[in-house]
Amino acid sequence: MKPMARLISLITCCTVLATATSALAGDNAFREVFEDAFYGGAAGALVGAALLAFAKKPADHLDYMAYGAASGVLVGSAYGLVKSTRSLAQIDNGSIKFALPTVLPDLSESPASRQTTITWRAELLRGTF
């Protein structure tokens, strides 16, 4: 089990270190990703601990919590990266940055027919002027 734990630790470290974000005062992307990864790890550890109730010998399967925490950190950091990326292209101080846009669902109600429809919105261009 130790090689698997080392592999998961290595992948987690590489994921955290490979994500480059700008360090501007108004930009909280790193904090957002870190918080999401932390909460994902905590939730994953809780799920792993809950799965111990279904094991015949829970003391032999304490690695469920570690696997849950590791997968929670990975899912949480991926969620944080997607959430912190806002638009396809961002213009900032004369330079253009490209990233994946965040697709958000939106509810809109037609005043004439009183029907509610779900629309999907993605920001393609964002800039500060």
Tab-separated table of C-alpha atoms in Angstrom:
chain	number	residue	atom	x	y	z
A	1	MET	CA	0.000	0.000	0.000
A	2	LYS	CA	2.952	2.343	0.507
A	3	PRO	CA	3.729	2.683	-3.227
A	4	MET	CA	0.102	3.690	-3.861
A	5	ALA	CA	0.211	6.291	-1.087
A	6	ARG	CA	3.483	7.670	-2.443
A	7	LEU	CA	2.010	7.860	-5.947
A	8	ILE	CA	-1.066	9.722	-4.708
A	9	SER	CA	1.126	12.110	-2.692
A	10	LEU	CA	3.339	12.753	-5.710
A	11	ILE	CA	0.355	13.418	-7.984
A	12	THR	CA	-1.173	15.769	-5.409
A	13	CYS	CA	2.079	17.720	-4.996
A	14	CYS	CA	2.570	17.994	-8.747
A	15	THR	CA	-1.010	19.190	-9.196
A	16	VAL	CA	-0.652	21.871	-6.545
A	17	LEU	CA	2.743	23.058	-7.776
A	18	ALA	CA	1.878	22.960	-11.485
A	19	THR	CA	-1.037	25.360	-11.216
A	20	ALA	CA	0.342	28.830	-11.823
A	21	THR	CA	-1.789	31.772	-10.833
A	22	SER	CA	-0.987	35.440	-10.721
A	23	ALA	CA	-0.235	36.904	-7.314
A	24	LEU	CA	-2.108	40.180	-7.528
A	25	ALA	CA	-3.664	41.761	-4.457
A	26	GLY	CA	-7.199	41.532	-5.831
A	27	ASP	CA	-6.814	38.006	-7.186
A	28	ASN	CA	-7.767	35.263	-4.733
A	29	ALA	CA	-7.482	32.307	-7.119
A	30	PHE	CA	-4.808	30.515	-5.087
A	31	ARG	CA	-6.746	30.958	-1.862
A	32	GLU	CA	-9.909	29.715	-3.544
A	33	VAL	CA	-8.174	26.604	-4.929
A	34	PHE	CA	-6.481	25.902	-1.591
A	35	GLU	CA	-9.733	26.206	0.367
A	36	ASP	CA	-11.592	23.963	-2.069
A	37	ALA	CA	-8.811	21.369	-1.894
A	38	PHE	CA	-8.826	21.520	1.921
A	39	TYR	CA	-12.598	21.131	2.181
A	40	GLY	CA	-12.533	18.362	-0.426
A	41	GLY	CA	-9.896	16.499	1.565
A	42	ALA	CA	-11.885	16.867	4.776
A	43	ALA	CA	-15.081	15.658	3.098
A	44	GLY	CA	-13.216	12.757	1.479
A	45	ALA	CA	-11.752	11.701	4.812
A	46	LEU	CA	-15.222	11.751	6.351
A	47	VAL	CA	-16.590	9.613	3.523
A	48	GLY	CA	-13.684	7.191	3.968
A	49	ALA	CA	-14.375	7.021	7.702
A	50	ALA	CA	-18.058	6.358	7.018
A	51	LEU	CA	-17.110	3.476	4.735
A	52	LEU	CA	-15.312	1.846	7.668
A	53	ALA	CA	-18.723	1.010	9.110
A	54	PHE	CA	-19.305	-1.433	6.258
A	55	ALA	CA	-16.008	-3.309	6.693
A	56	LYS	CA	-15.868	-6.539	8.698
A	57	LYS	CA	-12.660	-5.466	10.465
A	58	PRO	CA	-12.488	-1.655	10.411
A	59	ALA	CA	-9.029	-1.578	12.000
A	60	ASP	CA	-7.624	-3.376	8.962
A	61	HIS	CA	-9.043	-0.806	6.515
A	62	LEU	CA	-7.959	2.555	7.925
A	63	ASP	CA	-6.502	3.343	4.519
A	64	TYR	CA	-10.072	4.104	3.349
A	65	MET	CA	-9.770	7.487	5.073
A	66	ALA	CA	-6.457	8.212	3.333
A	67	TYR	CA	-7.831	7.272	-0.077
A	68	GLY	CA	-10.930	9.356	0.562
A	69	ALA	CA	-8.883	12.358	1.645
A	70	ALA	CA	-6.527	12.075	-1.336
A	71	SER	CA	-9.353	11.801	-3.839
A	72	GLY	CA	-11.152	14.673	-2.089
A	73	VAL	CA	-8.087	16.888	-2.402
A	74	LEU	CA	-7.800	16.093	-6.110
A	75	VAL	CA	-11.479	16.709	-6.792
A	76	GLY	CA	-11.500	19.841	-4.627
A	77	SER	CA	-8.460	21.338	-6.320
A	78	ALA	CA	-9.898	20.564	-9.767
A	79	TYR	CA	-13.164	22.216	-8.734
A	80	GLY	CA	-11.263	25.239	-7.400
A	81	LEU	CA	-9.297	25.591	-10.630
A	82	VAL	CA	-12.441	25.446	-12.739
A	83	LYS	CA	-14.226	27.876	-10.425
A	84	SER	CA	-11.361	30.387	-10.405
A	85	THR	CA	-11.106	30.440	-14.196
A	86	ARG	CA	-13.643	33.003	-15.284
A	87	SER	CA	-13.424	33.594	-19.022
A	88	LEU	CA	-11.845	32.298	-22.236
A	89	ALA	CA	-9.742	35.428	-22.770
A	90	GLN	CA	-8.888	38.059	-20.201
A	91	ILE	CA	-7.304	41.396	-21.034
A	92	ASP	CA	-5.183	42.687	-18.178
A	93	ASN	CA	-2.819	45.666	-18.522
A	94	GLY	CA	-2.411	45.182	-22.244
A	95	SER	CA	-1.701	41.450	-22.101
A	96	ILE	CA	-4.150	38.728	-23.105
A	97	LYS	CA	-4.491	35.544	-21.051
A	98	PHE	CA	-6.350	32.485	-22.353
A	99	ALA	CA	-8.062	29.865	-20.168
A	100	LEU	CA	-11.070	27.562	-20.146
A	101	PRO	CA	-14.326	29.452	-19.559
A	102	THR	CA	-16.594	28.681	-16.650
A	103	VAL	CA	-19.997	27.469	-17.823
A	104	LEU	CA	-22.771	28.535	-15.443
A	105	PRO	CA	-26.459	27.557	-15.490
A	106	ASP	CA	-28.958	30.389	-15.329
A	107	LEU	CA	-32.745	30.393	-14.853
A	108	SER	CA	-34.743	32.870	-16.932
A	109	GLU	CA	-38.488	33.426	-16.823
A	110	SER	CA	-40.405	34.706	-19.826
A	111	PRO	CA	-42.826	37.464	-18.737
A	112	ALA	CA	-45.307	36.730	-21.542
A	113	SER	CA	-45.597	32.934	-21.230
A	114	ARG	CA	-44.543	32.648	-17.537
A	115	GLN	CA	-42.310	29.699	-18.405
A	116	THR	CA	-38.950	29.165	-16.750
A	117	THR	CA	-36.096	27.994	-18.941
A	118	ILE	CA	-32.583	26.934	-18.049
A	119	THR	CA	-29.854	28.620	-20.055
A	120	TRP	CA	-26.105	28.040	-19.958
A	121	ARG	CA	-23.795	31.044	-19.853
A	122	ALA	CA	-20.041	31.202	-20.495
A	123	GLU	CA	-17.892	34.315	-20.407
A	124	LEU	CA	-15.791	34.505	-23.537
A	125	LEU	CA	-14.064	37.859	-22.963
A	126	ARG	CA	-13.359	39.766	-19.772
A	127	GLY	CA	-11.285	42.863	-19.274
A	128	THR	CA	-10.595	45.779	-16.990
A	129	PHE	CA	-10.827	49.252	-18.417
